[in-house]
């Protein structure tokens, strides 16, 4: 599943407030006390909450899931850690549970109180409401990445099969050429043997005739 949403962008601007920052006089600020503003504190809180959401295992019956959290809800969770844990517990329960029918899309809404917490789901293929309501979700996971990974794997397997086929064809061609060369050498060797045998026979006959002729001359 791919992960996206507003939550990914939080805390991006607050990364190195205490790292190697120089004053105009060249001194480091690292040894100075840095007081976070309320906005920065909230950004850090949202980043930490987003990280916790990312650790929740989503049930495979949920192809797409989004979590909408109001600013009032964030403030309530930040002010009350117990409420934060209750919301996380509810989300873990609902996102990790099976829904009917399978392959659904779900949107969970978090408000400032437990009474405002709710979840809605739609079968995949009939979930235009999901796409509308999750457009600006704080947190969203979809099956896009999974589908993309499947597509990449299928292409990889196809390419590997094609390469193996080409390698096999090259090997077969090499074997054919080796067989042809072996047959050529064998034929050449046989021809040489036949020529050598014929030459030996000719020489033997020649010597026999020569000796016979010499004997007749002497007689």
Short mmCIF file of C-alpha atoms in Angstrom, two decimals, residues 5 19 21 24 39 45 55 73 75 78 80 100 106 109 122-123 126 136-138 149 165 170 180 187 191 213 215:
data_model
loop_
_atom_site.label_atom_id
_atom_site.label_comp_id
_atom_site.label_asym_id
_atom_site.label_seq_id
_atom_site.Cartn_x
_atom_site.Cartn_y
_atom_site.Cartn_z
CA UNK A 5 -1.62 12.57 3.00
CA UNK A 19 21.86 21.94 14.35
CA UNK A 21 22.76 27.34 13.17
CA UNK A 24 25.31 36.95 12.89
CA UNK A 39 2.66 25.84 16.19
CA UNK A 45 2.73 16.19 17.91
CA UNK A 55 2.67 1.37 12.36
CA UNK A 73 -9.24 16.73 17.66
CA UNK A 75 -5.70 19.86 20.29
CA UNK A 78 -2.37 16.88 22.64
CA UNK A 80 -5.13 14.79 26.96
CA UNK A 100 -17.74 -6.96 4.60
CA UNK A 106 -12.88 3.24 4.48
CA UNK A 109 -13.23 10.58 11.19
CA UNK A 122 -17.63 1.48 0.50
CA UNK A 123 -16.95 -1.48 -1.80
CA UNK A 126 -18.23 2.12 -5.86
CA UNK A 136 -7.31 16.20 2.18
CA UNK A 137 -7.00 13.40 4.72
CA UNK A 138 -4.34 13.64 7.38
CA UNK A 149 4.73 -3.49 -7.31
CA UNK A 165 14.59 -17.86 -23.88
CA UNK A 170 21.96 -18.88 -28.18
CA UNK A 180 28.61 -29.06 -37.32
CA UNK A 187 34.71 -35.97 -42.07
CA UNK A 191 39.03 -38.19 -45.69
CA UNK A 213 60.40 -55.02 -63.15
CA UNK A 215 63.75 -58.88 -61.41
#
